Amino acid sequence: AQTVTQSQPEMSVQEAETVTLSCTYDTSESDYYLFWYKQPPSRQMILVIRQEAYKQQNATENRFSVNFQKAAKSFSLKISDSQLGDAAMYFCAYRSANTDKLIFGTGTRLQVFP
Amino acid sequence: DSGVTQTPKHLITATGQRVTLRCSPRSGDLSVYWYQQSLDQGLQFLIQYYNGEERAKGNILERFSAQQFPDLHSELNLSSLELGDSALYFCASSVRGEQFFGPGTRLTVL
C-alpha cells in the first residue's frame, strides 16, 4: 500500500524568506502523481502544485516550486518570498495513475512571522 | 472559490441520528469524491462516483453510503452516528486528474 509521510509537524519562516517543506512517499508503482495542497484557517483545501512522476522537470507555480527526487521518493515544496498569507497547513498527497483517490500525509503547519 | 459547493456548512446532531451531506461538482466534472478529515485519522478517502456509478471505495464505514444523481450532484448519508464521526467532510470533483475541493461540511455529533 502507498503511504505519504510528512515528518515536520510544524515549520516557521520569516516574511520574505524561503522555506522548504518535506514529504516522502512509498510506492512500488512507476506511474503516479504528487500534489501539495494548502489548507488555511478557512479549512478550504487549495491545490498548490502538481507533479507527474514521468516528468523529470520540477514543477513551478510562481513562488512555489518542488524538488522531486523519484529514486529517493522525495517530494519537497519550496516557498520563496514567503508572505503572511502563506500561513496554513500544507498536505502532500499521492495519486496512483491507476486510481483517482488521493492519499494524504499528516500535514505540516507553516507559520509566517512578520 | 473552487466551483464545488457543499451544503450545509455546519451540522450538529446527536448520536444515533442520520444526516445527509450534499455536494455539487464543478460544471462539467463527472467525478465526485468524498473525504473525511478528523483529528485522529487525518484526511481519508471515502468513496468516488463517476457519472452516477461507484468507481472506488476507501475507508468508508458500512453505516455510511453515497450516491450520485443524474444531474451529477452527490449525497453522502451517515447513519447511526457516533461521537467519532465528528469531522470535516469534503467533497471534491476532478478534471484531468486534479481534484478541486469544496469548502467542507463540519459535522459535530453530540
Short mmCIF file of C-alpha atoms in Angstrom, two decimals:
data_model
loop_
_atom_site.label_atom_id
_atom_site.label_comp_id
_atom_site.label_asym_id
_atom_site.label_seq_id
_atom_site.Cartn_x
_atom_site.Cartn_y
_atom_site.Cartn_z
CA ALA A 1 0.00 0.00 0.00
CA GLN A 2 1.15 3.50 -0.71
CA THR A 3 1.99 5.83 2.15
CA VAL A 4 2.88 9.50 2.43
CA THR A 5 4.99 10.84 5.27
CA GLN A 6 5.44 14.43 6.36
CA SER A 7 7.96 14.42 9.16
CA GLN A 8 7.69 18.11 10.08
CA PRO A 9 4.53 18.77 12.11
CA GLU A 10 5.36 22.48 12.28
CA MET A 11 7.62 24.90 10.47
CA SER A 12 8.09 28.64 10.70
CA VAL A 13 9.58 31.24 8.39
CA GLN A 14 10.12 34.97 8.37
CA GLU A 15 8.25 37.03 5.84
CA ALA A 16 10.16 37.32 2.52
CA GLU A 17 12.35 34.33 3.38
CA THR A 18 12.36 30.87 1.83
CA VAL A 19 11.12 27.69 3.47
CA THR A 20 11.12 24.05 2.38
CA LEU A 21 8.54 21.52 3.49
CA SER A 22 9.46 17.84 3.27
CA CYS A 23 7.47 14.89 2.02
CA THR A 24 8.44 11.30 1.37
CA TYR A 25 6.29 8.56 -0.03
CA ASP A 26 6.38 4.85 -0.51
CA THR A 27 5.10 3.09 -3.59
CA SER A 28 6.00 0.22 -5.87
CA GLU A 29 4.38 1.90 -8.84
CA SER A 30 6.25 3.79 -11.52
CA ASP A 31 3.42 5.97 -12.78
CA TYR A 32 1.80 8.34 -10.32
CA TYR A 33 1.15 11.96 -9.44
CA LEU A 34 2.13 14.06 -6.46
CA PHE A 35 0.42 17.15 -5.13
CA TRP A 36 0.75 19.80 -2.48
CA TYR A 37 -2.45 21.18 -1.02
CA LYS A 38 -2.77 24.20 1.25
CA GLN A 39 -5.39 24.40 3.99
CA PRO A 40 -5.65 27.90 5.51
CA PRO A 41 -7.68 28.61 8.66
CA SER A 42 -10.81 28.77 6.50
CA ARG A 43 -10.31 24.96 6.11
CA GLN A 44 -10.64 25.15 2.32
CA MET A 45 -8.32 22.70 0.54
CA ILE A 46 -6.44 24.55 -2.19
CA LEU A 47 -4.27 22.85 -4.80
CA VAL A 48 -0.85 24.48 -4.80
CA ILE A 49 1.18 22.43 -7.24
CA ARG A 50 1.20 19.13 -9.10
CA GLN A 51 3.99 16.86 -10.35
CA GLU A 52 3.74 13.95 -12.75
CA ALA A 53 6.18 11.16 -11.91
CA TYR A 54 7.18 10.67 -15.55
CA LYS A 55 8.37 14.27 -15.81
CA GLN A 56 11.95 14.92 -14.78
CA GLN A 57 11.48 18.65 -14.67
CA ASN A 58 10.38 20.02 -11.31
CA ALA A 59 7.04 21.81 -11.30
CA THR A 60 6.89 25.53 -10.55
CA GLU A 61 3.94 27.80 -9.82
CA ASN A 62 5.00 31.37 -9.15
CA ARG A 63 6.66 31.39 -5.70
CA PHE A 64 6.05 27.66 -5.20
CA SER A 65 8.36 25.01 -6.59
CA VAL A 66 9.06 21.37 -5.87
CA ASN A 67 12.14 19.23 -5.64
CA PHE A 68 11.06 15.85 -6.96
CA GLN A 69 13.57 13.04 -6.39
CA LYS A 70 11.94 9.92 -7.81
CA ALA A 71 14.64 7.46 -6.79
CA ALA A 72 14.63 8.77 -3.24
CA LYS A 73 10.80 9.01 -3.25
CA SER A 74 11.03 12.54 -2.01
CA PHE A 75 8.81 15.49 -2.95
CA SER A 76 9.58 18.71 -1.10
CA LEU A 77 7.85 22.07 -1.51
CA LYS A 78 9.84 25.29 -1.58
CA ILE A 79 8.06 28.56 -0.89
CA SER A 80 10.07 31.61 -1.87
CA ASP A 81 9.48 35.17 -0.70
CA SER A 82 7.10 33.91 1.98
CA GLN A 83 4.03 36.01 2.65
CA LEU A 84 1.74 36.21 5.66
CA GLY A 85 -0.99 34.64 3.55
CA ASP A 86 1.12 31.51 3.13
CA ALA A 87 0.44 30.57 6.75
CA ALA A 88 -1.57 27.35 6.61
CA MET A 89 -1.47 23.58 6.88
CA TYR A 90 0.25 22.02 3.91
CA PHE A 91 -0.58 18.50 2.83
CA CYS A 92 1.42 16.34 0.50
CA ALA A 93 -0.69 13.87 -1.49
CA TYR A 94 -0.10 10.89 -3.77
CA ARG A 95 -2.30 9.52 -6.52
CA SER A 96 -1.63 6.37 -8.47
CA ALA A 97 -2.10 6.54 -12.22
CA ASN A 98 -4.44 3.55 -11.83
CA THR A 99 -6.85 5.10 -9.36
CA ASP A 100 -8.16 8.55 -8.59
CA LYS A 101 -8.05 8.51 -4.83
CA LEU A 102 -5.64 10.81 -3.06
CA ILE A 103 -3.51 9.56 -0.20
CA PHE A 104 -2.53 12.37 2.12
CA GLY A 105 0.28 12.90 4.56
CA THR A 106 -0.41 14.18 8.06
CA GLY A 107 0.36 17.77 7.17
CA THR A 108 2.83 20.48 8.14
CA ARG A 109 1.64 23.62 9.86
CA LEU A 110 3.51 26.64 8.47
CA GLN A 111 3.72 29.84 10.47
CA VAL A 112 4.91 33.03 8.82
CA PHE A 113 6.30 35.78 11.05
CA PRO A 114 6.47 39.44 10.00
CA ASP B 1 -13.64 29.56 -4.99
CA SER B 2 -13.13 26.04 -6.41
CA GLY B 3 -16.59 25.85 -8.01
CA VAL B 4 -17.51 22.84 -5.85
CA THR B 5 -20.37 23.57 -3.46
CA GLN B 6 -21.31 21.72 -0.30
CA THR B 7 -24.27 22.06 1.99
CA PRO B 8 -24.73 22.51 4.85
CA LYS B 9 -21.60 24.23 6.13
CA HIS B 10 -22.21 23.07 9.67
CA LEU B 11 -24.28 20.26 11.11
CA ILE B 12 -24.82 19.46 14.76
CA THR B 13 -26.66 16.32 15.67
CA ALA B 14 -26.93 13.63 18.31
CA THR B 15 -25.58 10.11 18.49
CA GLY B 16 -27.72 7.57 16.71
CA GLN B 17 -29.08 10.07 14.22
CA ARG B 18 -28.82 10.12 10.42
CA VAL B 19 -27.65 13.03 8.28
CA THR B 20 -27.22 13.77 4.59
CA LEU B 21 -24.42 15.88 3.19
CA ARG B 22 -24.80 17.34 -0.27
CA CYS B 23 -22.23 18.19 -2.93
CA SER B 24 -22.45 19.81 -6.37
CA PRO B 25 -19.35 19.33 -8.52
CA ARG B 26 -17.83 21.90 -10.84
CA SER B 27 -19.63 22.31 -14.12
CA GLY B 28 -18.54 19.55 -16.48
CA ASP B 29 -16.82 17.38 -13.86
CA LEU B 30 -18.19 13.84 -13.89
CA SER B 31 -16.26 12.53 -10.88
CA VAL B 32 -17.13 13.25 -7.28
CA TYR B 33 -15.01 12.20 -4.32
CA TRP B 34 -15.76 12.23 -0.61
CA TYR B 35 -13.07 12.64 2.04
CA GLN B 36 -13.18 12.74 5.82
CA GLN B 37 -10.82 14.91 7.85
CA SER B 38 -10.69 14.07 11.53
CA LEU B 39 -8.15 14.81 14.25
CA ASP B 40 -7.16 11.20 14.81
CA GLN B 41 -7.42 9.82 11.26
CA GLY B 42 -6.27 12.79 9.20
CA LEU B 43 -7.58 13.14 5.65
CA GLN B 44 -9.04 9.90 4.35
CA PHE B 45 -10.63 8.98 1.06
CA LEU B 46 -14.12 7.56 1.48
CA ILE B 47 -15.64 6.94 -1.92
CA GLN B 48 -15.69 8.06 -5.57
CA TYR B 49 -18.51 8.25 -8.07
CA TYR B 50 -18.14 8.74 -11.77
CA ASN B 51 -21.15 9.73 -13.84
CA GLY B 52 -23.54 8.09 -11.43
CA GLU B 53 -21.59 4.89 -10.85
CA GLU B 54 -19.45 3.96 -7.86
CA ARG B 55 -15.85 3.93 -9.08
CA ALA B 56 -13.72 3.39 -5.98
CA LYS B 57 -14.18 2.77 -2.30
CA GLY B 58 -11.84 3.67 0.54
CA ASN B 59 -12.18 3.51 4.29
CA ILE B 60 -15.90 4.05 4.31
CA LEU B 61 -17.89 2.57 7.15
CA GLU B 62 -20.91 0.38 6.44
CA ARG B 63 -23.03 2.98 8.24
CA PHE B 64 -22.09 5.44 5.52
CA SER B 65 -23.37 5.42 1.96
CA ALA B 66 -23.27 7.73 -1.01
CA GLN B 67 -24.85 8.20 -4.37
CA GLN B 68 -24.54 10.43 -7.41
CA PHE B 69 -27.64 11.62 -9.18
CA PRO B 70 -28.28 12.18 -12.92
CA ASP B 71 -27.58 15.90 -12.50
CA LEU B 72 -24.19 14.80 -11.06
CA HIS B 73 -24.70 16.15 -7.58
CA SER B 74 -23.82 13.70 -4.85
CA GLU B 75 -25.05 12.94 -1.37
CA LEU B 76 -23.22 11.27 1.50
CA ASN B 77 -25.51 9.62 4.02
CA LEU B 78 -24.21 8.97 7.52
CA SER B 79 -26.37 6.89 9.84
CA SER B 80 -26.27 5.61 13.43
CA LEU B 81 -23.89 8.43 14.15
CA GLU B 82 -21.24 8.06 16.81
CA LEU B 83 -19.13 10.66 18.58
CA GLY B 84 -16.15 9.57 16.50
CA ASP B 85 -17.91 10.54 13.28
CA SER B 86 -17.42 14.19 14.16
CA ALA B 87 -15.20 15.52 11.39
CA LEU B 88 -14.92 17.78 8.39
CA TYR B 89 -16.33 16.08 5.30
CA PHE B 90 -15.03 17.25 1.96
CA CYS B 91 -16.35 16.69 -1.48
CA ALA B 92 -14.07 17.11 -4.48
CA SER B 93 -14.54 16.94 -8.22
CA SER B 94 -11.91 16.43 -10.83
CA VAL B 95 -10.79 17.24 -14.30
CA ARG B 96 -7.61 15.79 -15.81
CA GLY B 97 -6.67 14.19 -12.50
CA GLU B 98 -6.64 17.38 -10.46
CA GLN B 99 -9.13 17.33 -7.64
CA PHE B 100 -10.77 20.56 -6.54
CA PHE B 101 -12.28 20.58 -3.10
CA GLY B 102 -15.45 22.12 -1.79
CA PRO B 103 -15.49 24.14 1.43
CA GLY B 104 -16.48 21.10 3.50
CA THR B 105 -19.27 20.28 5.93
CA ARG B 106 -18.36 20.37 9.61
CA LEU B 107 -20.26 17.59 11.37
CA THR B 108 -20.47 17.62 15.14
CA VAL B 109 -22.04 14.63 16.87
CA LEU B 110 -23.01 15.27 20.49
#
